[in-house]
PDB file of C-alpha atoms in Angstrom:
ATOM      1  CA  UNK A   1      53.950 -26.452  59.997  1.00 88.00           C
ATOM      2  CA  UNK A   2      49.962 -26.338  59.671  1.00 94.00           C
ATOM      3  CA  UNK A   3      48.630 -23.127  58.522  1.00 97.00           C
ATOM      4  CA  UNK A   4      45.290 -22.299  59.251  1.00 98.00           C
ATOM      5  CA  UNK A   5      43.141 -19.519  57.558  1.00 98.00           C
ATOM      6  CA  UNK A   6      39.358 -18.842  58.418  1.00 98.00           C
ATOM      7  CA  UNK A   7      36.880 -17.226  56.111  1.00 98.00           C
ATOM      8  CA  UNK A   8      32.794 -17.149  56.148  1.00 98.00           C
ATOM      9  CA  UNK A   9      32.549 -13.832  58.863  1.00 98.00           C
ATOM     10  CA  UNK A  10      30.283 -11.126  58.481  1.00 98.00           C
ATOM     11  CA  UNK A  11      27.488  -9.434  59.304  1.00 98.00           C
ATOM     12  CA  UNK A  12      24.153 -10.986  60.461  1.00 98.00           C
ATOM     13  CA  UNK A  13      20.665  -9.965  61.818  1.00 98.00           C
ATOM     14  CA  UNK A  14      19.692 -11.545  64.641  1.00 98.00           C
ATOM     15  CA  UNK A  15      18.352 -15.444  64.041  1.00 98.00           C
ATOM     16  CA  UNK A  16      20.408 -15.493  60.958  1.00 98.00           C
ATOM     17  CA  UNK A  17      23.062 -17.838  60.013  1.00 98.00           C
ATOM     18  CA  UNK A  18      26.840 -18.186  59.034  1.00 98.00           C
ATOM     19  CA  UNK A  19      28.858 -21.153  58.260  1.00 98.00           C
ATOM     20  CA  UNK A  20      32.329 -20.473  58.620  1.00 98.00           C
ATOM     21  CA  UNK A  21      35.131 -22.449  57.281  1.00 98.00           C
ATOM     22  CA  UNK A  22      39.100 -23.114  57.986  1.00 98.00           C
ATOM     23  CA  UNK A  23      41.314 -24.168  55.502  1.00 98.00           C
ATOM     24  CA  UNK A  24      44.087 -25.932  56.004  1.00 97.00           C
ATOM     25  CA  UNK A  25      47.960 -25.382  54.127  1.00 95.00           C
ATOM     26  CA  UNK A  26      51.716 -26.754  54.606  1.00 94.00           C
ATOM     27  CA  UNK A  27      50.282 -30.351  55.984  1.00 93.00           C
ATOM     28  CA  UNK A  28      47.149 -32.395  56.875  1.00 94.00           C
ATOM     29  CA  UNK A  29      45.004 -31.715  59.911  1.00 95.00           C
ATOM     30  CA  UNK A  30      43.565 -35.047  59.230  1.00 94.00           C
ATOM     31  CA  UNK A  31      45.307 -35.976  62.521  1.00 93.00           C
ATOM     32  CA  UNK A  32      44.473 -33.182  64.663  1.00 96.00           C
ATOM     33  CA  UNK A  33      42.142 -32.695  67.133  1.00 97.00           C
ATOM     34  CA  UNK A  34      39.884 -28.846  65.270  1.00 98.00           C
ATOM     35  CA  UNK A  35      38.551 -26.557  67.672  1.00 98.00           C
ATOM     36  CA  UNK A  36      36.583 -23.268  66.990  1.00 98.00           C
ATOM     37  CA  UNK A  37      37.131 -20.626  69.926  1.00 98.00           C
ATOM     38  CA  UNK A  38      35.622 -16.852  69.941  1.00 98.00           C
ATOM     39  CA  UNK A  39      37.078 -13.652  71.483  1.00 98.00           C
ATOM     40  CA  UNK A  40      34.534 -10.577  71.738  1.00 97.00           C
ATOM     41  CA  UNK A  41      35.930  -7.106  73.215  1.00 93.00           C
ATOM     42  CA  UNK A  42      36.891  -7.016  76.579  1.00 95.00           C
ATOM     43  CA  UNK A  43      36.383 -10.066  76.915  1.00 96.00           C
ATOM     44  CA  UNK A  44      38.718 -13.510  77.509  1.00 97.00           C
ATOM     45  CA  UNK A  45      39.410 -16.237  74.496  1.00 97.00           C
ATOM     46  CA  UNK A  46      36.213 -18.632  74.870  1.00 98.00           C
ATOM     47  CA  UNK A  47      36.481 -22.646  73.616  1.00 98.00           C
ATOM     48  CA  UNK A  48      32.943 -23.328  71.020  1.00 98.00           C
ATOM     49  CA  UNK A  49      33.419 -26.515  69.503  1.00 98.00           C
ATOM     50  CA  UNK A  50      35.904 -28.979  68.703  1.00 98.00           C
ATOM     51  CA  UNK A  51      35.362 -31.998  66.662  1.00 97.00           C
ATOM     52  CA  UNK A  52      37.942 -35.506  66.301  1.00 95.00           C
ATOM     53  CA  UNK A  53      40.399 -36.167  63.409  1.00 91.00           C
ATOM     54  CA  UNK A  54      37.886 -38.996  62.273  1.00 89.00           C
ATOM     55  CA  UNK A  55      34.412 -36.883  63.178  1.00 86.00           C
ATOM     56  CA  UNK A  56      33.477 -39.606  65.621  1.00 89.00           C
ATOM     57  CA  UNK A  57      33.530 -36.922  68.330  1.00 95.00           C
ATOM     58  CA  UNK A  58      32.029 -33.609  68.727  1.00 97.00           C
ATOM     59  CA  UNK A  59      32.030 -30.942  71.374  1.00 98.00           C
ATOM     60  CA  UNK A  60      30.150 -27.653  72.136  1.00 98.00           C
ATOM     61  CA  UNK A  61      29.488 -24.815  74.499  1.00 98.00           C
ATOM     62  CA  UNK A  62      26.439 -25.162  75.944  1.00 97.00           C
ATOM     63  CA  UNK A  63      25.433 -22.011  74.948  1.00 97.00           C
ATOM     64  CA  UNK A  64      25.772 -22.882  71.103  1.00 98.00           C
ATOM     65  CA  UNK A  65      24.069 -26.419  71.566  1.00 98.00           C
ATOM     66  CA  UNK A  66      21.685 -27.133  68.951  1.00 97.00           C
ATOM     67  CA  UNK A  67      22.545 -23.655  66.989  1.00 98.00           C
ATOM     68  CA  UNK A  68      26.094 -24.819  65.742  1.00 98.00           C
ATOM     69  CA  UNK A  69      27.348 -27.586  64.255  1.00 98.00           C
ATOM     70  CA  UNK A  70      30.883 -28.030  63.633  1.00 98.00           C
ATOM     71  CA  UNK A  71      32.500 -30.504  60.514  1.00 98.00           C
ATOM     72  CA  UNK A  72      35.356 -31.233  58.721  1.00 97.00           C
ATOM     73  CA  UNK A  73      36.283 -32.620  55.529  1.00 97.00           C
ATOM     74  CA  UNK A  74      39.770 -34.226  55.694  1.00 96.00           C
ATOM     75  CA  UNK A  75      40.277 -34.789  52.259  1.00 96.00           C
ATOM     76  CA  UNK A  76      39.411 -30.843  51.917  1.00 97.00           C
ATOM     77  CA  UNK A  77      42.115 -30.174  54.224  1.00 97.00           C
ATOM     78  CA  UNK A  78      38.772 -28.064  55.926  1.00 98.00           C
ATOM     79  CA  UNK A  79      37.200 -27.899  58.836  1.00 98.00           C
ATOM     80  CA  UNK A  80      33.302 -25.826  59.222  1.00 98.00           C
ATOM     81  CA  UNK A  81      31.107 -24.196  61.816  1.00 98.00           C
ATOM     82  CA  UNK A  82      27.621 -23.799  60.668  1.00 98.00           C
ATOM     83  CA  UNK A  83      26.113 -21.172  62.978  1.00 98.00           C
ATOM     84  CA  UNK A  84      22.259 -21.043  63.041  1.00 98.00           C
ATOM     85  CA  UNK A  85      20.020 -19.020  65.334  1.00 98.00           C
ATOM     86  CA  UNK A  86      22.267 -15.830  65.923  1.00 98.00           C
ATOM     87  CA  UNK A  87      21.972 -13.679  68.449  1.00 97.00           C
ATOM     88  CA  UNK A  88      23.933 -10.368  69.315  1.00 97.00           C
ATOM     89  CA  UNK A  89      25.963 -12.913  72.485  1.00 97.00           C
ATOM     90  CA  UNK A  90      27.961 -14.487  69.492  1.00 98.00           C
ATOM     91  CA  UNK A  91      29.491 -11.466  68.333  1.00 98.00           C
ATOM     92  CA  UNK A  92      33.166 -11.966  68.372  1.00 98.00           C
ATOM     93  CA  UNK A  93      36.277 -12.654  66.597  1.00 98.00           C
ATOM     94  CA  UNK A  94      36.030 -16.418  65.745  1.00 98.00           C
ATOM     95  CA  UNK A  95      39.155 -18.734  65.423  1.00 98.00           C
ATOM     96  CA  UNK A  96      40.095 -22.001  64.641  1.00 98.00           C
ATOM     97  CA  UNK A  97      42.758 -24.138  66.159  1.00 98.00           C
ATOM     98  CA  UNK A  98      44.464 -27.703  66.004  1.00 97.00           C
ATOM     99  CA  UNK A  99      46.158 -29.558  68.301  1.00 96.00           C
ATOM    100  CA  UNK A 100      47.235 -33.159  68.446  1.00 92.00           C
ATOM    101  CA  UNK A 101      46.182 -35.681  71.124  1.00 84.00           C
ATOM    102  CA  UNK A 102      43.157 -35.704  73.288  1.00 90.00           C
ATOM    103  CA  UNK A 103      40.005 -32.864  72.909  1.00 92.00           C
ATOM    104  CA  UNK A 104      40.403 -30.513  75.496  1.00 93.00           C
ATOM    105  CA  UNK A 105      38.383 -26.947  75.867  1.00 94.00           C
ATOM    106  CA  UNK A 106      41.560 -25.231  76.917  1.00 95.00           C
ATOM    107  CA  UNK A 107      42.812 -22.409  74.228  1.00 95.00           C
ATOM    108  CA  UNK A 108      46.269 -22.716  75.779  1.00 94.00           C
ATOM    109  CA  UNK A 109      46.724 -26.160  74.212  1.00 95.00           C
ATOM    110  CA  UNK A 110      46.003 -25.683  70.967  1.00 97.00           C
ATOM    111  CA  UNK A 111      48.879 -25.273  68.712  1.00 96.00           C
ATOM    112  CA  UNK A 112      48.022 -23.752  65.747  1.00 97.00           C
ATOM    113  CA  UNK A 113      45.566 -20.813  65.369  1.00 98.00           C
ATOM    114  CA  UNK A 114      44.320 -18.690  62.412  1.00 98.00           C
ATOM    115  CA  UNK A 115      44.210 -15.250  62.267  1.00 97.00           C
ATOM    116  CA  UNK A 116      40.230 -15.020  63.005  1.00 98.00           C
ATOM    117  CA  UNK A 117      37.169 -13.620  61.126  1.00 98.00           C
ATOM    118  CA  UNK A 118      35.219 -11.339  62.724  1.00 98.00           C
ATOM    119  CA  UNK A 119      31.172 -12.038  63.104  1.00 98.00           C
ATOM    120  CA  UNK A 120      28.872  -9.779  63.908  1.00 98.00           C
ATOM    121  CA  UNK A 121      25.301  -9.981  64.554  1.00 98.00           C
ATOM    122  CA  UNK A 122      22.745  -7.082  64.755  1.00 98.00           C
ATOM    123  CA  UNK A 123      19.722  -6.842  66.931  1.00 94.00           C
TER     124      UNK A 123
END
């Protein structure tokens, strides 16, 4: 069973940047489809990006188009979101998630999740 454990949260100032990372233990995600979703207060469980086992494939928000950029290294077990251009909207808890077979934007079909790590971005 995949294990998943996020790190690279914090606190930012508006039109800073993060890059946030999600290591993987107890197997290869090599296979799986990596997504990145955010939760802030009150709010629902949002899809961000998601990127293909091989990296031929990416997918993103529309909102964080051209701000993030997600990546993976399979031989690190480790998949990234580089966040550029913050702004107080991305404050959330951020997760990643695998799932095998096709990409899809749904949380409910991921199967493995992380625990989170909570960004935060000042005005």
């Amino acid at each position: 069973q995949v294990q998943l454990v996020e790190s690279g949260g914090g606190l930012v100032q508006a039109g800073g940047s993060l890059r946030l990372s999600c290591a993987g233990s107890g197997g290869t995600i090599s296979s799986y489809i990596m997504g990145w979703f955010r939760q802030a207060p009150g709010k629902e469980r949002e899809f961000v990006a998601a990127i293909s086992s091989l990296s031929i494939r990416t997918y993103y928000l529309d909102s964080v188009k051209g701000r993030f950029t997600i990546s993976r290294d399979n031989a690190q077990n480790t998949v990234y979101l580089q966040m550029d251009s913050l702004s107080p909207e991305d404050t959330a808890v951020h997760y990643c998630a695998a799932r095998i077979a096709r990409y899809t934007s749904l949380s409910g079909e991921y199967r493995y999740w992380g625990q989170g790590t909570q960004v935060t971005v000042s005005s």
